[in-house]
Coordinates of C-alpha atoms and ligand atoms in Angstrom, one line a residue:
X30 CA 19.0 103.3 173.6
X31 CA 18.6 107.0 172.6
X32 CA 21.1 106.5 169.7
X33 CA 18.9 103.6 168.5
X34 CA 15.8 105.7 168.7
X35 CA 17.7 108.5 166.9
X36 CA 18.5 106.1 164.1
X37 CA 15.0 104.8 163.9
X38 CA 13.7 108.4 163.7
X39 CA 16.4 109.3 161.2
X40 CA 15.1 106.6 158.9
X41 CA 11.6 108.0 159.2
X42 CA 12.9 111.4 158.3
X43 CA 14.7 110.0 155.3
X44 CA 11.4 108.6 154.1
X45 CA 9.7 112.0 154.5
X46 CA 12.6 113.6 152.6
X47 CA 12.4 111.0 149.9
X48 CA 8.7 111.5 149.4
X49 CA 9.2 115.2 149.1
X50 CA 12.0 114.7 146.6
X51 CA 9.6 112.8 144.3
X52 CA 6.6 115.1 145.1
X53 CA 8.7 118.0 143.8
X54 CA 10.2 116.3 140.8
X55 CA 9.0 115.2 137.3
X56 CA 9.3 111.4 137.4
X57 CA 10.3 110.0 134.0
X58 CA 11.9 106.7 134.9
X59 CA 10.3 104.1 132.6
X60 CA 10.1 101.3 135.2
X61 CA 8.3 103.2 138.0
X62 CA 4.8 104.1 138.9
X63 CA 2.4 105.0 141.8
X64 CA -0.1 102.8 143.5
X65 CA -3.7 103.5 144.2
X66 CA -5.1 104.1 147.7
X67 CA -6.9 100.8 147.9
X68 CA -3.8 98.9 146.8
X69 CA -1.6 101.0 149.2
X70 CA -3.8 100.0 152.1
X71 CA -3.1 96.3 151.5
X72 CA 0.6 96.8 152.2
X73 CA -0.2 97.7 155.8
X74 CA -2.3 94.7 156.6
X75 CA -1.5 91.5 158.5
X76 CA -1.1 89.7 155.1
X77 CA 2.4 91.2 155.3
X78 CA 3.5 89.1 158.3
X79 CA 2.4 85.6 157.4
X80 CA 3.6 82.5 155.6
X81 CA 1.6 80.7 152.9
X82 CA 4.1 78.4 151.1
X83 CA 2.7 76.4 148.3
X84 CA -0.6 76.7 146.4
X85 CA -4.1 77.4 147.8
X86 CA -5.5 74.5 149.9
X87 CA -2.1 72.8 149.6
X88 CA -0.2 74.7 152.3
X89 CA 2.4 73.8 154.9
X90 CA 1.2 76.0 157.7
X91 CA -2.2 76.6 159.4
X92 CA -3.9 80.0 159.4
X93 CA -4.2 80.3 155.6
X94 CA -8.0 80.1 155.3
X95 CA -8.3 83.7 154.1
X96 CA -5.1 83.8 152.2
X97 CA -6.3 80.8 150.1
X98 CA -9.4 82.8 149.1
X99 CA -7.3 85.9 148.4
X100 CA -4.8 84.0 146.2
X101 CA -7.6 82.2 144.3
X102 CA -9.2 85.5 143.6
X103 CA -5.9 87.1 142.4
X104 CA -5.3 84.1 140.1
X105 CA -8.7 84.5 138.6
X106 CA -8.4 88.3 138.2
X107 CA -5.1 87.8 136.3
X108 CA -6.5 85.1 134.1
X109 CA -9.5 87.3 133.3
X110 CA -7.5 90.5 132.6
X111 CA -5.2 88.7 130.2
X112 CA -7.8 86.2 128.9
X113 CA -5.5 83.2 129.5
X114 CA -6.0 79.9 131.2
X115 CA -3.0 80.0 133.6
X116 CA -1.7 82.5 136.1
X117 CA 0.7 82.5 139.1
X118 CA 0.8 85.7 141.3
X119 CA 3.5 84.4 143.7
X120 CA 6.8 85.7 142.3
X121 CA 8.0 88.6 144.5
X122 CA 9.5 90.6 141.6
X123 CA 9.9 90.6 137.9
X124 CA 13.4 89.0 138.1
X125 CA 12.1 86.3 140.5
X126 CA 9.2 85.6 138.0
X127 CA 11.9 85.2 135.3
X128 CA 13.9 82.9 137.5
X129 CA 10.8 80.7 138.0
X130 CA 10.3 80.5 134.3
X131 CA 13.9 79.7 133.7
X132 CA 13.9 77.0 136.3
X133 CA 10.7 75.5 134.9
X134 CA 11.7 75.5 131.3
X135 CA 15.4 74.8 131.2
X136 CA 18.3 72.8 132.5
X137 CA 21.9 73.9 132.8
X138 CA 23.6 73.8 129.5
X139 CA 20.5 74.5 127.4
X140 CA 20.5 77.1 124.8
X141 CA 18.3 80.2 125.1
X142 CA 17.9 82.9 122.4
X143 CA 17.6 86.4 124.0
X144 CA 17.5 90.1 123.1
X145 CA 21.0 91.7 123.3
X146 CA 21.8 94.2 126.0
X147 CA 22.6 96.9 123.5
X148 CA 19.2 96.1 121.9
X149 CA 17.5 96.9 125.2
X150 CA 17.7 93.5 126.8
X151 CA 17.4 93.1 130.6
X152 CA 20.2 91.8 132.9
X153 CA 18.2 88.8 133.9
X154 CA 18.6 87.6 130.2
X155 CA 22.3 88.1 130.2
X156 CA 25.3 85.8 131.0
X157 CA 26.1 87.8 134.1
X158 CA 22.4 87.7 135.2
X159 CA 19.8 85.0 135.9
X160 CA 20.1 83.0 132.7
X161 CA 23.9 82.8 133.1
X162 CA 23.6 81.7 136.7
X163 CA 21.3 78.9 135.6
X164 CA 24.2 77.8 133.4
X165 CA 22.4 78.5 130.1
X166 CA 24.1 79.3 126.9
X167 CA 22.8 82.5 125.2
X168 CA 22.5 83.6 121.6
X169 CA 21.5 87.2 120.8
X170 CA 19.0 88.1 118.2
X171 CA 20.3 90.6 115.6
X172 CA 18.8 94.0 116.4
X173 CA 17.9 96.7 113.8
X174 CA 18.7 100.1 115.2
X175 CA 16.7 101.8 112.4
X176 CA 13.4 100.1 113.5
X177 CA 14.5 99.6 117.1
X178 CA 13.3 96.0 117.0
X179 CA 14.7 92.6 116.7
X180 CA 15.4 91.9 113.0
X181 CA 12.8 89.2 112.2
X182 CA 14.7 87.6 109.3
X183 CA 17.9 87.4 111.3
X184 CA 16.0 86.0 114.3
X185 CA 14.2 83.4 112.2
X186 CA 17.5 82.2 110.8
X187 CA 19.1 82.0 114.2
X188 CA 16.2 80.1 115.7
X189 CA 16.0 77.6 112.8
X190 CA 19.7 77.0 112.8
X191 CA 20.5 76.9 116.5
X192 CA 17.2 75.4 117.8
X193 CA 17.2 76.9 121.2
X194 CA 15.2 75.2 124.0
X195 CA 13.6 78.6 124.8
X196 CA 13.2 81.7 122.7
X197 CA 12.9 84.8 124.9
X198 CA 11.5 88.2 123.9
X199 CA 10.9 91.4 125.7
X200 CA 13.3 94.2 126.7
X201 CA 13.8 97.1 129.1
X202 CA 13.9 99.5 126.2
X203 CA 10.8 98.3 124.5
X204 CA 9.5 100.7 121.9
X205 CA 7.8 98.4 119.4
X206 CA 6.1 95.0 119.6
X207 CA 8.4 91.9 119.2
X208 CA 8.0 90.0 115.9
X209 CA 6.2 86.9 117.4
X210 CA 3.8 86.3 114.5
X211 CA 6.6 86.7 112.0
X212 CA 8.5 84.0 113.7
X213 CA 5.8 81.4 114.0
X214 CA 7.4 79.1 111.4
X215 CA 10.8 79.3 113.1
X216 CA 9.3 78.5 116.5
X217 CA 7.5 75.4 115.2
X218 CA 10.6 74.3 113.2
X219 CA 12.8 74.6 116.3
X220 CA 10.1 73.2 118.6
X221 CA 11.1 75.8 121.2
X222 CA 9.1 77.2 124.0
X223 CA 8.4 80.9 123.5
X224 CA 8.7 83.1 126.6
X225 CA 7.8 86.8 126.6
X226 CA 9.1 89.0 129.3
X227 CA 6.5 91.8 129.6
X228 CA 8.0 93.5 132.6
X229 CA 7.8 96.9 131.0
X230 CA 4.7 96.6 128.9
X231 CA 2.4 94.3 130.8
X232 CA 0.1 97.2 131.7
X233 CA -0.2 98.2 128.0
X234 CA -0.8 94.6 127.0
X235 CA -3.6 94.3 129.7
X236 CA -5.0 97.6 128.4
X237 CA -5.2 96.1 124.9
X238 CA -2.8 98.7 123.5
X239 CA 0.4 96.7 122.7
X240 CA 0.7 93.2 121.3
X241 CA -1.0 90.2 122.9
X242 CA 1.9 87.8 123.3
X243 CA 0.0 84.8 124.7
X244 CA -2.3 84.9 121.7
X245 CA 0.5 85.5 119.2
X246 CA 2.5 82.3 119.9
X247 CA 4.1 82.8 123.3
X248 CA 3.6 79.9 125.8
X249 CA 4.4 81.9 128.9
X250 CA 4.7 85.6 129.9
X251 CA 6.3 87.0 132.9
X252 CA 6.3 90.5 134.2
X253 CA 6.9 93.1 136.9
X254 CA 3.7 94.6 138.3
X255 CA 4.9 98.1 139.1
X256 CA 6.0 99.5 135.7
X257 CA 3.1 100.2 133.3
X258 CA 0.9 98.1 135.5
X259 CA 0.6 100.5 138.4
X260 CA 0.7 98.0 141.2
X261 CA 3.1 96.9 144.0
X262 CA 6.7 95.9 143.5
X263 CA 5.9 92.3 142.7
X264 CA 5.9 89.8 139.8
X265 CA 3.4 87.7 137.8
X266 CA 3.6 84.8 135.5
X267 CA 0.8 84.0 132.9
X268 CA 0.5 80.9 130.7
X269 CA -1.2 79.7 127.6
X270 CA 0.3 76.3 127.4
X271 CA -0.1 72.5 128.2
X272 CA -0.6 71.4 131.7
X273 CA 2.7 69.7 132.1
X274 CA 4.7 72.8 131.0
X275 CA 2.7 74.9 133.3
X276 CA 3.2 72.6 136.3
X277 CA 6.9 72.6 135.6
X278 CA 6.9 76.5 135.6
X279 CA 5.0 76.5 138.9
X280 CA 7.6 74.2 140.4
X281 CA 10.2 76.6 139.2
X282 CA 8.4 79.4 141.1
X283 CA 7.9 77.3 144.3
X284 CA 10.0 75.7 145.6
X285 CA 12.5 76.7 142.8
X286 CA 12.9 80.4 143.5
X287 CA 10.7 81.3 146.5
X288 CA 9.6 79.7 149.8
X289 CA 7.1 82.2 151.1
X290 CA 5.6 84.7 148.8
X291 CA 4.7 88.2 150.0
X292 CA 1.0 88.2 150.7
X293 CA 0.5 91.9 151.3
X294 CA 1.9 92.8 147.9
X295 CA -0.1 89.9 146.3
X296 CA -3.2 91.5 147.8
X297 CA -2.2 94.9 146.5
X298 CA -1.6 93.3 143.1
X299 CA -5.1 91.9 143.2
X300 CA -6.5 95.4 143.8
X301 CA -4.4 96.7 141.0
X302 CA -5.6 94.1 138.5
X303 CA -9.2 94.8 139.4
X304 CA -8.6 98.5 138.9
X305 CA -6.8 97.9 135.6
X306 CA -9.8 96.1 134.4
X307 CA -11.8 99.2 135.0
X308 CA -9.3 101.9 134.0
X309 CA -6.5 100.1 132.1
X310 CA -7.7 100.7 128.5
X311 CA -7.9 104.4 128.9
X312 CA -4.7 104.6 131.0
X313 CA -2.7 102.6 128.4
X314 CA -4.0 104.8 125.6
X315 CA -3.1 108.0 127.4
X316 CA 0.4 106.7 128.4
X317 CA 1.2 105.9 124.7
X318 CA -0.3 109.1 123.4
X319 CA 1.8 111.1 125.9
X320 CA 5.0 109.2 125.0
X321 CA 4.4 110.0 121.3
X322 CA 3.6 113.6 122.0
X323 CA 6.8 114.1 124.1
X324 CA 8.9 112.3 121.5
X325 CA 7.6 114.5 118.7
X326 CA 8.1 117.7 120.7
X327 CA 11.7 116.8 121.7
X328 CA 12.3 116.0 118.0
X329 CA 10.8 119.4 117.0
X330 CA 13.2 121.0 119.4
X331 CA 16.2 119.3 117.7
X332 CA 16.8 116.5 120.2
X333 CA 17.6 113.2 118.5
X334 CA 14.8 110.9 119.4
X335 CA 15.3 107.4 118.0
X336 CA 13.1 105.6 115.6
X337 CA 11.7 108.7 113.9
X338 CA 10.7 106.7 110.8
X339 CA 8.3 104.6 112.9
X340 CA 6.8 107.5 114.8
X341 CA 9.3 107.2 117.7
X342 CA 7.4 104.7 119.9
X343 CA 4.3 102.6 120.3
X344 CA 4.8 102.1 124.1
X345 CA 5.4 104.2 127.2
X346 CA 9.1 104.6 126.4
X347 CA 11.2 106.8 124.2
X348 CA 14.9 107.0 123.8
X349 CA 17.1 109.9 122.7
X350 CA 20.6 110.1 121.5
X351 CA 22.2 112.8 123.6
X352 CA 25.8 112.5 122.5
X353 CA 25.9 116.1 121.2
X354 CA 24.4 117.3 124.5
X355 CA 27.3 115.7 126.5
X356 CA 26.2 112.0 126.7
X357 CA 23.7 110.2 128.7
X358 CA 25.4 110.5 132.1
X359 CA 25.9 114.3 131.9
X360 CA 22.4 114.8 130.6
X361 CA 20.7 112.6 133.3
X362 CA 22.7 114.3 136.0
X363 CA 22.0 117.8 134.7
X364 CA 18.3 117.0 134.6
X365 CA 18.3 115.6 138.1
X366 CA 19.6 119.0 139.3
X367 CA 16.6 120.5 137.4
X368 CA 14.1 118.2 139.2
X369 CA 13.6 116.0 136.2
X370 CA 14.3 112.3 137.1
X371 CA 15.2 109.9 134.3
X372 CA 18.1 107.5 133.5
X373 CA 21.0 107.3 131.1
X374 CA 20.7 104.4 128.7
X375 CA 22.8 102.4 126.3
X376 CA 22.0 102.8 122.6
X377 CA 22.4 100.1 120.0
X378 CA 25.5 101.8 118.8
X379 CA 27.1 101.8 122.2
X380 CA 29.9 99.5 123.2
X381 CA 28.9 97.5 126.3
X382 CA 32.0 98.8 128.1
X383 CA 30.3 102.2 128.0
X384 CA 27.4 101.2 130.3
X385 CA 28.5 103.8 132.9
X386 CA 28.6 106.5 130.3
X387 CA 26.2 105.6 127.4
X388 CA 25.1 107.9 124.6
X389 CA 21.4 108.0 125.4
X390 CA 18.6 108.7 127.8
X391 CA 15.4 106.7 128.3
X392 CA 12.1 108.4 129.2
X393 CA 8.8 106.8 130.3
X394 CA 5.5 108.6 130.5
X395 CA 3.5 106.1 132.7
X396 CA 4.0 107.9 136.0
X397 CA 3.3 111.4 134.8
X398 CA 0.2 110.1 133.0
X399 CA -0.9 108.4 136.2
X400 CA -1.1 111.8 138.0
X401 CA -3.2 113.2 135.2
X402 CA -0.7 115.0 132.9
X403 CA -1.7 115.2 129.3
X404 CA -0.3 116.4 126.0
X405 CA 0.2 120.0 126.9
X406 CA 2.2 119.0 130.0
X407 CA 4.3 116.6 127.8
X408 CA 5.2 119.6 125.6
X409 CA 6.1 121.7 128.7
X410 CA 8.3 118.9 130.0
X411 CA 10.0 118.6 126.6
X412 CA 10.7 122.3 126.7
X413 CA 12.2 122.1 130.2
X414 CA 14.5 119.3 129.0
X415 CA 15.5 121.3 126.0
X416 CA 16.2 124.5 127.9
X417 CA 18.3 122.5 130.4
X418 CA 20.4 120.3 128.2
X419 CA 20.6 122.3 124.9
X420 CA 20.3 125.9 126.2
X421 CA 22.2 125.2 129.4
X422 CA 19.8 127.4 131.4
X423 CA 20.4 127.7 135.2
X424 CA 19.2 124.4 136.8
X425 CA 17.7 126.4 139.8
X426 CA 15.4 128.2 137.4
X427 CA 14.3 125.1 135.6
X428 CA 13.8 123.3 138.9
X429 CA 11.4 125.9 140.1
X430 CA 9.3 125.7 137.0
X431 CA 9.4 121.9 137.1
X432 CA 8.1 122.0 140.7
X433 CA 5.4 124.5 139.8
X434 CA 4.2 122.2 137.0
X435 CA 4.3 119.2 139.3
X436 CA 2.4 121.0 142.1
X437 CA -0.7 121.0 139.9
X438 CA -0.6 117.2 139.5
X439 CA -0.4 115.2 142.7
X440 CA -3.4 113.0 142.8
X441 CA -3.3 109.4 141.7
X442 CA -5.7 108.8 138.8
X443 CA -7.1 105.8 137.0
X444 CA -8.2 104.1 140.2
X445 CA -10.9 103.9 142.8
X446 CA -10.8 106.3 145.7
X447 CA -8.6 109.4 146.2
X448 CA -5.0 109.6 147.2
X449 CA -2.4 112.4 147.2
X450 CA 0.7 110.8 145.9
X451 CA 4.0 111.3 147.6
X452 CA 2.5 112.1 151.0
X453 CA 1.9 108.7 152.4
X454 CA 3.5 109.3 155.8
X455 CA 1.4 112.3 156.4
X456 CA -1.7 110.2 155.5
X457 CA -0.5 107.6 157.9
X458 CA 0.0 110.1 160.7
X459 CA -3.5 111.6 160.2
X460 CA -5.3 108.3 160.5
Ligands
PLP510 C1 12.4 95.5 135.0 C2 12.6 94.3 134.2 C3 12.7 93.0 134.8 C4 12.9 92.8 136.3 O1 11.9 93.3 137.1 P1 12.1 93.5 138.7 O2 10.7 93.6 139.1 O3 12.9 94.8 138.8 O4 12.9 92.4 139.2 C5 12.8 91.9 134.0 N1 12.8 92.0 132.7 C6 12.7 93.2 132.1 C7 12.7 93.2 130.6 C8 12.7 94.4 132.8 O5 12.7 95.5 132.2

């Protein structure tokens, strides 16, 4: 009995400790973000404990009267934000959204063209990930490390020759828009479905600051809702396609890959979509400006940021080659000791067997932007990184400075209401 209580208490203590870890650190992981107070609140509602299988007004259980209204509103908000005719907010993560699309558009044995892992592709588009488990055959687009984009001529040739059932675009290292317009002829010659995985950049797209895939030839777009879109850990699928294809994708989502969806996170997503309509344009601009500023500053300090000829990035992400600083693993671990949290990352030149010790690091500016940091803070962070990994200064000294900088930025911005980030349990206790 008391051991069980001890363990329950211990878990709570871990949560407090984890919150503090992130409150005191500079968060630069490109796939993470912070939710707004109104969205946060939705996670602690009764929506979190109910079932609502199926679509609004076509459910299998009673008690869904309010959920139906909620889901219809979230569907409408998503359609409006992306200016598209179809949306499905049920997938419970980006990968589950991808699986729904894969189930809806393909059968085992079909060919799908995908970004390569070394070109920044996601595991769900790899043979050992979701597309492989669906039994799909994959072909990688050629990737140009100079421009850090899929090579449009090579991709056109591949699509015309191999005629994949589906052509997938979108990466986890996604610095520049995918060449959708350039490939329009290839798509129509192959008669393939075009699927865009916007997991990383969906918030930038919604803010009108990246490309607009569903108006540039893509039929369907999937995404995570917790990366540049600062919502809950959840997924979303949007469509601009014929009714039959869309129905098939919706069957891929339910019953293909989920039974119940998570209603509290769907409600939080709805809040996040509404807030993005209000604040998303400015937020997306600030994120990108911050990424470009940090890239330029790191470059000025002698760190090898990729894609210099193209201005380093047009998204929230930048990538640096840190081979001369000891490699991605050493650099990421050193920075962690300095209170700067980011991840090691494969570079196009890396052999896939090096995934545990790749040459690069990846940096995302969406979370530091979310708490109100601007250009001068980006320069300060770049300087801390430089002093740590090039000058090998004492991590304890850097950590203190990183915390002092972070202490000035703890409030979640670009949303309605006020919330001190990283202190949720305290907020909960005080209520
Ligand atoms: C993050 C990511 C996903 C998966 O998202 P989860 O929400 O983590 O399941 C899918 N595709 C790409 C390109 C990603 O970067």
